[in-house]
Amino acid sequence: MILAIESSCDDSSISITKIETLELVFHKKISQELEHSIYGGVVPELAARLHIEALPKILAECKDYLKDLKAVAVTNAPGLSVTLTEGVAMAKAISIALNIPIIAVNHLKGHIYSLFIEKKEIFPITVLLVSGGHTQIIEANSLNEMKLVARTLDDSFGESFDKVSKMLNLGYPGGPMIEKYAKNGDENRFDFPIPLSQSRRIEFSYSGLKNAVRLEIEKLERTTLEEQDIANISASFQKTAVLHIIQKLKKLFKQKAPKDFAIVGGASANLFLRKELETLCKKYDTRLHLSELKYCSDNAAMIGRVAVEQYKIGEFINLEDLDIKTRLKDY
Ligand code: KG4
Ligand code: ZN
């Protein structure tokens, strides 16, 4: 079995996966959304302090499995430096105490492997990763053959939901709140421009849309911002944010439609986005794969799933070489 640790942002999570059968025998996650909510976003130092409390608590529940561990895996990039450090420190301690090797896992590969928890891999597959930190399209051919084909030039999809939510005083994380309000709103009430719609390049940008929403809110606040205004802004913003992704994906599919396409990451829970992608995939006869809702946001099950593949090819890292990286340029 492999024990995997995830602490790249505001979720403390540990999983135990059987190497041979891929069975997830243990999985627990403690989220910190409530603690960060009042700040409208994740406060790194607070997150790190909460990991220090949560990770050992979860580990204590795994003690019966420790004797069966063949390796310990940990997310070491990308993420917040102070929070990654907590997971890495725990992994190093486990490695020394049990005399087992360490596997360093790329968090973004983790999101891709959230599709394959307790399942075989499917390759090649084109993946849309939408999270708080990333908006990317990746062509994945195998564990170590992944190519970034599109990314955001500024804010990410999830981050734009968080920022609009903060402007509307709806709290953090913004995605689920905006989605909830949007249900009662008129998506055509505000005509926000779709970002980069004139550009032929396949890339994303959310800072302009965020500013357009800010200006609209400022106009409304001169009177009073009513519940219905919040719903209408949420619906109009969500529609534009999603249509931006769909417009760019159409360009990609026109060039060469993939046989298998997937959407992963915390923001892939957005039902409006899922519905639009279903329509697109149907049109191009593309199979659409989704990770289970409980594995969309950050978790250690997906990190453990990648680690199984790394274990099989002996991809270990020396204790002294294990470092954290806050950013990764490519896969
Ligand atoms: O993958 P994740 O848990 O953490 C990162 O690695 O970033 O993603 C969290 C992000 C947050 O920005 C959150 O607002 C967004 O995903 N999110 C959503 C929805 N649920 C979560 N965005 C839009 N619609 C949702 N339903
Ligand atoms: Zn993530």
Coordinates of C-alpha atoms and ligand atoms in Angstrom, one line a residue:
M1 CA 0.0 0.0 0.0
I2 CA 1.0 3.6 -0.5
L3 CA 0.1 6.4 1.9
A4 CA -0.4 9.7 0.2
I5 CA -0.5 13.2 1.6
E6 CA -2.0 16.4 0.1
S7 CA -1.6 19.9 1.6
S8 CA -1.0 22.1 -1.4
C9 CA -3.7 24.6 -0.5
D10 CA -6.5 24.5 2.1
D11 CA -7.4 20.8 2.3
S12 CA -5.5 18.4 4.6
S13 CA -5.9 15.0 3.2
I14 CA -4.4 11.5 3.5
S15 CA -5.2 8.4 1.5
I16 CA -4.0 4.7 1.5
T17 CA -4.2 2.9 -1.9
K18 CA -3.4 -0.8 -2.6
I19 CA -0.8 -1.0 -5.3
E20 CA -2.0 -4.2 -6.9
T21 CA -5.8 -3.6 -7.0
L22 CA -5.9 0.2 -6.8
E23 CA -8.4 -0.1 -4.0
L24 CA -8.7 3.0 -1.9
V25 CA -8.7 1.5 1.6
F26 CA -8.5 4.8 3.5
H27 CA -9.3 8.4 2.6
K28 CA -10.0 11.4 4.7
K29 CA -9.9 15.1 4.1
I30 CA -10.3 18.0 6.5
S31 CA -11.2 21.2 4.6
Q32 CA -10.6 24.7 5.9
E33 CA -13.2 26.6 3.9
L34 CA -15.0 27.9 7.0
E35 CA -11.8 29.3 8.5
H36 CA -10.8 31.2 5.3
S37 CA -14.3 32.2 4.4
I38 CA -14.3 35.4 6.5
Y39 CA -11.1 36.6 4.6
G40 CA -12.7 36.0 1.1
G41 CA -9.8 33.7 0.1
V42 CA -7.1 31.4 1.4
V43 CA -4.7 32.9 3.9
P44 CA -1.5 30.8 3.5
E45 CA -0.1 31.1 7.0
L46 CA -3.5 30.2 8.6
A47 CA -3.7 27.3 6.2
A48 CA -0.3 26.0 7.2
R49 CA -1.2 26.2 10.9
L50 CA -4.4 24.3 10.3
H51 CA -2.5 21.6 8.4
I52 CA -0.2 21.2 11.4
E53 CA -3.3 20.3 13.5
A54 CA -5.2 18.3 10.9
L55 CA -2.6 16.1 9.3
P56 CA -1.4 14.3 12.5
K57 CA -5.0 13.8 13.5
I58 CA -5.8 12.0 10.2
L59 CA -2.5 10.0 10.3
A60 CA -3.5 8.7 13.7
E61 CA -6.5 7.0 12.1
C62 CA -4.1 5.2 9.6
K63 CA -2.0 3.5 12.2
D64 CA -3.2 -0.1 11.5
Y65 CA -2.0 0.3 7.9
L66 CA 1.5 1.6 8.6
K67 CA 3.1 -1.9 8.7
D68 CA 1.9 -2.6 5.2
L69 CA 3.2 0.6 3.5
K70 CA 5.7 0.2 0.6
A71 CA 6.1 3.9 0.0
V72 CA 4.9 7.4 1.1
A73 CA 3.8 9.9 -1.5
V74 CA 3.3 13.6 -1.2
T75 CA 2.3 16.6 -3.3
N76 CA 5.4 18.7 -3.6
A77 CA 4.3 21.1 -6.5
P78 CA 2.6 23.4 -7.4
G79 CA 0.9 25.1 -4.5
L80 CA 1.4 27.4 -1.5
S81 CA 5.0 27.1 -0.2
V82 CA 4.1 27.2 3.5
T83 CA 1.4 24.6 3.1
L84 CA 3.3 22.2 0.8
T85 CA 6.1 22.3 3.4
E86 CA 3.8 20.7 6.0
G87 CA 2.9 17.7 3.9
V88 CA 6.5 17.3 2.8
A89 CA 7.8 17.4 6.4
M90 CA 5.3 14.7 7.4
A91 CA 6.3 12.5 4.4
K92 CA 9.9 12.8 5.3
A93 CA 9.3 11.8 8.9
I94 CA 7.2 8.7 7.8
S95 CA 9.9 7.7 5.3
I96 CA 12.6 7.8 7.9
A97 CA 10.5 6.1 10.6
L98 CA 9.3 3.3 8.4
N99 CA 12.4 3.1 6.2
I100 CA 10.3 3.3 3.0
P101 CA 10.9 5.4 -0.2
I102 CA 9.3 8.7 -1.0
I103 CA 7.3 9.6 -4.2
A104 CA 7.0 13.3 -5.1
V105 CA 3.7 13.9 -6.9
N106 CA 2.8 16.8 -9.2
H107 CA -0.6 18.1 -7.9
L108 CA -1.8 18.8 -11.5
K109 CA -1.2 15.2 -12.5
G110 CA -3.1 14.3 -9.4
H111 CA -6.2 16.2 -10.7
I112 CA -5.9 14.3 -14.0
Y113 CA -5.6 11.0 -12.1
S114 CA -8.7 11.9 -10.1
L115 CA -10.4 10.4 -13.2
F116 CA -8.8 7.0 -12.6
I117 CA -9.3 6.5 -8.8
E118 CA -9.9 2.7 -8.4
K119 CA -9.9 2.5 -12.2
K120 CA -7.5 1.8 -15.0
E121 CA -5.9 4.8 -16.8
I122 CA -7.4 6.0 -20.1
F123 CA -4.8 7.4 -22.6
P124 CA -4.6 9.4 -24.8
I125 CA -7.1 11.9 -23.3
T126 CA -7.5 15.6 -23.6
V127 CA -8.2 17.2 -20.2
L128 CA -9.6 20.5 -19.1
L129 CA -8.3 21.4 -15.7
V130 CA -10.3 24.1 -14.0
S131 CA -9.4 24.9 -10.4
G132 CA -8.6 27.8 -8.1
G133 CA -5.1 28.0 -9.3
H134 CA -5.3 26.7 -12.9
T135 CA -7.2 26.8 -16.2
Q136 CA -5.4 24.6 -18.6
I137 CA -5.9 22.2 -21.4
I138 CA -3.6 19.2 -21.3
E139 CA -3.0 16.5 -23.9
A140 CA -2.1 13.4 -21.8
N141 CA -0.6 10.4 -23.5
S142 CA 0.8 8.6 -20.4
L143 CA 2.0 9.3 -16.9
N144 CA 5.1 11.1 -18.1
E145 CA 4.0 12.3 -21.5
M146 CA 1.7 15.3 -20.8
K147 CA 1.6 18.4 -22.9
L148 CA 0.2 21.8 -21.9
V149 CA -1.8 23.1 -24.9
A150 CA -3.6 26.1 -23.4
R151 CA -3.5 28.0 -20.2
T152 CA -4.7 31.2 -18.7
L153 CA -2.8 34.5 -19.1
D154 CA -3.9 35.8 -15.8
D155 CA -6.6 34.7 -13.3
S156 CA -8.0 31.1 -13.3
F157 CA -11.6 30.1 -13.9
G158 CA -12.2 29.2 -10.2
E159 CA -10.3 32.3 -9.0
S160 CA -12.6 34.5 -11.0
F161 CA -15.6 33.0 -9.2
D162 CA -13.9 33.6 -5.9
K163 CA -13.2 37.2 -6.7
V164 CA -16.7 37.9 -8.0
S165 CA -18.1 36.2 -4.9
K166 CA -15.9 38.4 -2.7
M167 CA -17.2 41.6 -4.5
L168 CA -20.7 40.4 -3.8
N169 CA -19.9 39.5 -0.2
L170 CA -20.9 35.9 -0.7
G171 CA -17.8 34.4 0.9
Y172 CA -15.2 31.7 0.0
P173 CA -15.1 29.5 -2.0
G174 CA -17.0 31.5 -4.5
G175 CA -17.8 28.9 -7.1
P176 CA -20.6 27.1 -5.3
M177 CA -22.1 30.4 -4.0
I178 CA -22.1 32.0 -7.5
E179 CA -23.6 28.8 -9.0
K180 CA -26.3 28.8 -6.3
Y181 CA -27.3 32.4 -6.8
A182 CA -27.1 32.1 -10.6
K183 CA -30.0 29.5 -10.5
N184 CA -32.4 32.4 -9.6
G185 CA -30.9 34.9 -11.9
D186 CA -31.3 36.1 -15.5
E187 CA -28.2 35.2 -17.4
N188 CA -29.0 37.8 -20.1
R189 CA -29.5 40.7 -17.7
F190 CA -25.9 41.9 -18.0
D191 CA -24.0 41.7 -21.3
F192 CA -20.4 40.9 -20.1
P193 CA -18.0 40.6 -23.1
I194 CA -16.6 37.0 -23.7
P195 CA -12.8 37.3 -23.1
L196 CA -10.5 37.0 -26.1
S197 CA -13.4 36.2 -28.4
Q198 CA -11.7 38.0 -31.4
S199 CA -8.4 36.1 -30.9
R200 CA -7.7 32.9 -32.8
R201 CA -5.3 31.7 -30.2
I202 CA -6.4 29.0 -27.7
E203 CA -5.8 30.6 -24.4
F204 CA -7.8 32.0 -21.5
S205 CA -8.1 35.2 -19.6
Y206 CA -10.4 36.2 -16.7
S207 CA -9.0 39.5 -15.4
G208 CA -11.0 41.6 -17.9
L209 CA -14.3 39.8 -17.2
K210 CA -13.7 40.3 -13.4
N211 CA -13.2 44.0 -14.0
A212 CA -16.3 44.3 -16.1
V213 CA -18.3 42.7 -13.2
R214 CA -16.7 45.1 -10.7
L215 CA -17.8 48.1 -12.8
E216 CA -21.3 46.8 -13.0
I217 CA -21.4 46.2 -9.2
E218 CA -20.1 49.7 -8.6
K219 CA -22.9 51.1 -10.7
L220 CA -25.6 49.2 -8.9
E221 CA -24.1 50.0 -5.4
R222 CA -24.9 53.6 -6.0
T223 CA -28.5 52.6 -5.4
T224 CA -28.7 49.4 -3.4
L225 CA -27.5 45.9 -4.4
E226 CA -30.6 43.7 -4.0
E227 CA -30.8 39.9 -3.9
Q228 CA -32.1 39.8 -7.4
D229 CA -29.2 42.0 -8.7
I230 CA -26.8 39.5 -7.0
A231 CA -28.5 36.6 -8.7
N232 CA -28.5 38.4 -12.1
I233 CA -24.8 39.3 -11.9
S234 CA -24.0 35.7 -10.8
A235 CA -25.9 34.2 -13.7
S236 CA -24.6 36.6 -16.3
F237 CA -21.0 36.2 -15.1
Q238 CA -21.2 32.4 -14.9
K239 CA -22.6 32.2 -18.4
T240 CA -19.8 34.4 -19.8
A241 CA -17.0 32.6 -17.9
V242 CA -18.2 29.2 -19.2
L243 CA -18.8 30.4 -22.8
H244 CA -15.2 31.6 -22.9
I245 CA -14.1 28.1 -22.2
I246 CA -16.5 26.6 -24.7
Q247 CA -15.6 29.0 -27.4
K248 CA -11.9 28.1 -27.1
L249 CA -12.6 24.4 -26.9
K250 CA -14.7 24.6 -30.1
K251 CA -11.6 26.0 -31.8
L252 CA -9.5 23.0 -30.5
F253 CA -12.2 20.4 -31.4
K254 CA -12.4 21.9 -34.9
Q255 CA -8.7 21.4 -35.4
K256 CA -8.9 17.8 -34.2
A257 CA -11.6 16.5 -32.0
P258 CA -10.3 14.1 -29.3
K259 CA -11.9 10.6 -28.8
D260 CA -11.7 11.0 -25.1
F261 CA -12.1 14.3 -23.2
A262 CA -12.3 15.0 -19.5
I263 CA -12.8 17.8 -17.1
V264 CA -11.1 17.8 -13.7
G265 CA -10.3 20.2 -10.8
G266 CA -12.4 21.8 -8.1
A267 CA -14.4 24.0 -10.5
S268 CA -15.4 21.1 -12.7
A269 CA -18.2 20.6 -10.1
N270 CA -19.9 23.5 -11.9
L271 CA -23.1 22.0 -13.5
F272 CA -23.5 24.8 -16.1
L273 CA -20.0 24.1 -17.4
R274 CA -20.7 20.3 -17.3
K275 CA -23.9 20.7 -19.3
E276 CA -22.2 22.9 -22.0
L277 CA -19.4 20.4 -22.3
E278 CA -21.8 17.6 -22.7
T279 CA -23.4 19.4 -25.7
L280 CA -20.0 20.1 -27.2
C281 CA -18.8 16.5 -26.9
K282 CA -22.0 15.1 -28.3
K283 CA -21.6 17.2 -31.4
Y284 CA -18.1 15.9 -32.0
D285 CA -18.8 12.3 -31.0
T286 CA -16.3 12.7 -28.2
R287 CA -16.6 10.6 -25.0
L288 CA -16.8 12.9 -21.9
H289 CA -15.2 11.7 -18.7
L290 CA -15.8 13.3 -15.3
S291 CA -14.2 12.6 -12.0
E292 CA -16.6 11.8 -9.2
L293 CA -17.8 15.0 -7.5
K294 CA -16.0 14.0 -4.2
Y295 CA -12.7 13.8 -6.1
C296 CA -13.0 17.1 -8.1
S297 CA -11.6 19.3 -5.4
D298 CA -8.2 18.7 -3.8
N299 CA -7.8 15.3 -2.1
A300 CA -5.1 12.7 -1.4
A301 CA -6.9 9.9 -3.2
M302 CA -5.9 11.4 -6.5
I303 CA -2.3 11.9 -5.3
G304 CA -2.1 8.2 -4.2
R305 CA -3.5 7.1 -7.6
V306 CA -0.6 8.9 -9.4
A307 CA 1.8 7.5 -6.9
V308 CA 0.9 3.9 -7.7
E309 CA 2.0 4.5 -11.3
Q310 CA 5.2 6.2 -10.2
Y311 CA 5.9 3.3 -7.8
K312 CA 5.5 0.7 -10.6
I313 CA 8.3 2.4 -12.6
G314 CA 10.5 3.1 -9.5
E315 CA 10.0 6.9 -9.7
F316 CA 11.3 7.7 -6.1
I317 CA 13.1 10.7 -4.8
N318 CA 16.0 10.9 -2.4
L319 CA 15.1 12.5 0.9
E320 CA 17.6 15.3 0.5
D321 CA 16.4 16.1 -3.0
L322 CA 12.8 16.4 -2.1
D323 CA 11.9 20.1 -2.3
I324 CA 8.8 22.1 -2.9
K325 CA 8.0 24.1 -6.0
T326 CA 5.2 26.7 -5.9
R327 CA 4.9 26.9 -9.7
L328 CA 5.4 24.5 -12.6
K329 CA 5.9 25.7 -16.2
D330 CA 5.0 22.4 -17.8
Y331 CA 4.3 18.8 -17.1
Ligands
KG4_1 O1 -9.1 22.1 -7.2 P1 -9.5 23.0 -6.1 O2 -10.2 22.3 -4.9 O3 -8.3 23.7 -5.5 C1 -7.3 24.2 -6.3 O4 -6.3 23.4 -6.6 O5 -7.4 25.4 -6.7 O6 -10.5 24.1 -6.7 C2 -11.1 25.1 -5.9 C3 -11.6 26.2 -6.8 C4 -12.1 27.4 -6.1 O7 -11.7 28.6 -6.8 C5 -13.6 27.3 -6.1 O8 -14.3 28.6 -6.1 C6 -13.8 26.6 -7.5 O9 -12.8 25.7 -7.5 N1 -15.1 26.0 -7.5 C7 -16.1 26.3 -8.4 C8 -17.2 25.5 -8.1 N2 -16.9 24.7 -7.0 C9 -15.6 25.0 -6.7 N3 -16.1 27.2 -9.4 C10 -17.2 27.3 -10.1 N4 -18.3 26.5 -9.9 C11 -18.4 25.6 -8.9 N5 -19.5 24.9 -8.7
ZN2 ZN -6.1 21.5 -7.0

